[in-house]
Short mmCIF file of C-alpha atoms in Angstrom, two decimals:
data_model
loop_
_atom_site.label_atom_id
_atom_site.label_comp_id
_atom_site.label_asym_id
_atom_site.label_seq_id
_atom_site.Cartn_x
_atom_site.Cartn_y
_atom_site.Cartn_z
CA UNK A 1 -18.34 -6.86 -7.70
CA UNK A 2 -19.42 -4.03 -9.96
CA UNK A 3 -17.09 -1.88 -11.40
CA UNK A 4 -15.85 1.05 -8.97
CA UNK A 5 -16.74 4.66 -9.86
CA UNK A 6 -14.34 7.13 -11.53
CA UNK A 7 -12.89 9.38 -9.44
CA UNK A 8 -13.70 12.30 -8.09
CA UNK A 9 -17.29 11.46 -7.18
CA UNK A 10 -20.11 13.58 -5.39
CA UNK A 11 -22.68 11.64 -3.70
CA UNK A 12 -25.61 13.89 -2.60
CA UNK A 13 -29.36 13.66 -1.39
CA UNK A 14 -30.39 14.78 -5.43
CA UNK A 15 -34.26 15.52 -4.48
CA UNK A 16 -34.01 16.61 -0.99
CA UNK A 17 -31.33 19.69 -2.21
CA UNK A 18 -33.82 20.34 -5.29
CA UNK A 19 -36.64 20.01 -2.41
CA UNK A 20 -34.57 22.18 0.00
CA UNK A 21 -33.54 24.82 -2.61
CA UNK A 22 -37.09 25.19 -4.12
CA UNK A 23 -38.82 25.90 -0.98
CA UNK A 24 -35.92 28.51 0.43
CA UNK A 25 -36.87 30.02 -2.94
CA UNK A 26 -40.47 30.50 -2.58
CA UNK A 27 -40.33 31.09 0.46
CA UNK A 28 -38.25 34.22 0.38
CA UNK A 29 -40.11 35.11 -2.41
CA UNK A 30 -43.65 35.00 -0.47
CA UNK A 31 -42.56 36.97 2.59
CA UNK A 32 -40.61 39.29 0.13
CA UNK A 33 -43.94 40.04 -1.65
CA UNK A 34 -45.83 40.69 1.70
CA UNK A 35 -43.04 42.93 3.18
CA UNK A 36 -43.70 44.74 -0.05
CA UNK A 37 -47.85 44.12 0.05
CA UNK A 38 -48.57 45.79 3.55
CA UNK A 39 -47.85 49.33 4.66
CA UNK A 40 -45.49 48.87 6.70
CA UNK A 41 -41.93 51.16 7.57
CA UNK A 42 -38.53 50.80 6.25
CA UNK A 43 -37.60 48.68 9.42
CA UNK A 44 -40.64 46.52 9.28
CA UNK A 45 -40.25 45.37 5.74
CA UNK A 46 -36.46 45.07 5.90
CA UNK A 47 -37.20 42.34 8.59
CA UNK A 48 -39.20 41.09 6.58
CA UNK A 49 -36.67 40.42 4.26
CA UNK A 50 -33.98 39.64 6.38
CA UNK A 51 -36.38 36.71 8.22
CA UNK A 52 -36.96 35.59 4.65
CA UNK A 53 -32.82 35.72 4.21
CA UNK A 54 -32.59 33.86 7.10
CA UNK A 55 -34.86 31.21 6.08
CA UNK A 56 -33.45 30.28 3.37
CA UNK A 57 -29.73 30.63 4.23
CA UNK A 58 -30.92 28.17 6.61
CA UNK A 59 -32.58 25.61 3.80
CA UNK A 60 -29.30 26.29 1.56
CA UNK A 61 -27.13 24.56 4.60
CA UNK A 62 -29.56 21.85 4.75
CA UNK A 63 -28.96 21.34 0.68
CA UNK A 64 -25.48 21.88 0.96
CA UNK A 65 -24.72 18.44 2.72
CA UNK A 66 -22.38 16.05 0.26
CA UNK A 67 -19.80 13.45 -0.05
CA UNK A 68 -17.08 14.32 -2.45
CA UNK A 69 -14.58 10.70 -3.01
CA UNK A 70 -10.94 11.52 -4.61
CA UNK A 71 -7.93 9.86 -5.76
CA UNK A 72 -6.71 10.59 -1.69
CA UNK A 73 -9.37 10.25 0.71
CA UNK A 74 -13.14 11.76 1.11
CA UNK A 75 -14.81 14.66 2.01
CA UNK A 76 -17.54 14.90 4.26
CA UNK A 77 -19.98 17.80 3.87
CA UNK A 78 -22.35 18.18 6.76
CA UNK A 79 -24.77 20.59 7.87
CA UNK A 80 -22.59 22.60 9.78
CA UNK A 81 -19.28 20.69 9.29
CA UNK A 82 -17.00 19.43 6.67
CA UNK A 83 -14.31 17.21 7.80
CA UNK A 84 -11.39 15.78 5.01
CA UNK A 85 -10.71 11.82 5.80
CA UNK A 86 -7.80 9.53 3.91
CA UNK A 87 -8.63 6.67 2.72
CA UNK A 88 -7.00 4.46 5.78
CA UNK A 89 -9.18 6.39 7.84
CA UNK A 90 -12.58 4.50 6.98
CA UNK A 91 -12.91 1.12 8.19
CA UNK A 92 -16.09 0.58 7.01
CA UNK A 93 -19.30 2.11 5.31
CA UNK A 94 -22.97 1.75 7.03
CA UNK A 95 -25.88 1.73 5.85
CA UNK A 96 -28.67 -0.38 8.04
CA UNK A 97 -32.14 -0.82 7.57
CA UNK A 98 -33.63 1.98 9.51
CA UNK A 99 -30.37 4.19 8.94
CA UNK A 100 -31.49 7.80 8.32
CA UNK A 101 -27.79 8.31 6.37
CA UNK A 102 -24.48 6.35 6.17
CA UNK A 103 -22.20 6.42 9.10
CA UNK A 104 -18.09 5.73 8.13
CA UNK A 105 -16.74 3.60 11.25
CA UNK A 106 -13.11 5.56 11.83
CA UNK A 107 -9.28 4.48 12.41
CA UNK A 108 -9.71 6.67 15.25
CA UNK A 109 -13.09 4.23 17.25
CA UNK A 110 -15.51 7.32 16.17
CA UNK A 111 -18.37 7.05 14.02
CA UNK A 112 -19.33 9.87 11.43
CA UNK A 113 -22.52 10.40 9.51
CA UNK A 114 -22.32 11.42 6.29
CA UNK A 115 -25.45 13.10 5.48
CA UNK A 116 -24.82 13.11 1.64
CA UNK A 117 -25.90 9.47 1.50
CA UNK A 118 -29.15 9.41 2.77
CA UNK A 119 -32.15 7.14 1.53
CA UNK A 120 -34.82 9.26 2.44
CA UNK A 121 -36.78 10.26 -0.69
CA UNK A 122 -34.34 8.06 -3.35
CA UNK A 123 -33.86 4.84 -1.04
CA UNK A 124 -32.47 2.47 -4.01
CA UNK A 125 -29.94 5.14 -4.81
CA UNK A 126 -28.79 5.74 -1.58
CA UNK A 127 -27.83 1.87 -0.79
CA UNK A 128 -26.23 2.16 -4.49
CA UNK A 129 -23.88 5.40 -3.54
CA UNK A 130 -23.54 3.78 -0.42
CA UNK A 131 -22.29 0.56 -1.70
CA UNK A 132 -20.08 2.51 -4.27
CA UNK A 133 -18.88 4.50 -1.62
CA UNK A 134 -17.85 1.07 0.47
CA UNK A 135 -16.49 -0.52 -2.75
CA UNK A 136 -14.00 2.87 -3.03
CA UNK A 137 -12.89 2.43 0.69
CA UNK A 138 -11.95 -1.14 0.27
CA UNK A 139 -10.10 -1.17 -2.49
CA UNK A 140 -8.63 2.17 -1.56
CA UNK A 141 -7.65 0.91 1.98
CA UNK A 142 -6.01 -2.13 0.54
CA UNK A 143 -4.03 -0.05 -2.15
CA UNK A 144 -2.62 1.71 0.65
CA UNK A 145 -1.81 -0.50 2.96
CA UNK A 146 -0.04 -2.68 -0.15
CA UNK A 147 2.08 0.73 -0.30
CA UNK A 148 2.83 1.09 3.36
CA UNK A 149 4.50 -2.79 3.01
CA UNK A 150 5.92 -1.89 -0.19
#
């Protein structure tokens, strides 16, 4: 087994947030410059802006998604959620063929997707953070359940 990563440790989608972040850019950038462009009123071109806000508010929750490992448990940073798990909490780490991200099997019988591992546009670095990420919950799980008998 390779050697386990020092904590703490962010895994993220890299170039999807570069991607994501890029385009919101641009993009409120163009429809700023046409707001300004046309003759329009003050409450025309301030939607204009606000639309182009919007848009990439939206794209900066998309890039925002991330999974942050430390010394007591993990951090999962979803689009709209962020949920804090301990270590005991993770059974185990998925990543399938055909998996759009990994999906942590739970102490509890639930299954949540951590979209920060994902192998969309980086696939051999996704199965690596994934792997790293299972590697931490083993030997994390076993340290504590050594200190529950202990």
């Amino acid at each position: 087994m390779s050697e386990l990563p020092t904590l703490p440790v962010t895994f993220r989608p890299g170039h999807t947030r570069v991607i994501l972040l890029t385009a919101g850019v641009v993009i409120l950038l163009v429809i700023s410059g046409v707001a300004l462009l046309l003759d329009l009123g003050p409450g025309e071109r301030a939607s204009f802006f606000v639309t182009g806000a919007l848009i990439f508010w939206a794209l900066a929750q998309l890039a925002r998604i991330k999974v942050v490992a430390d010394e007591s448990g993990v951090t999962v940073v979803n689009i709209a959620s962020r949920r804090r798990l301990a270590w005991a909490e993770i059974l185990q780490v998925n990543l399938r063929p055909g998996d759009p991200w990994v999906f942590l099997n739970l102490s509890d019988g639930t299954s949540l997707p951590a979209l920060g591992i994902q192998p969309g546009l980086a696939k051999q670095r996704a199965i690596a953070d994934a792997q790293a990420l299972r590697a931490l919950a083993e030997a994390r799980s076993t340290a504590a359940s050594g200190e529950d008998r202990g």
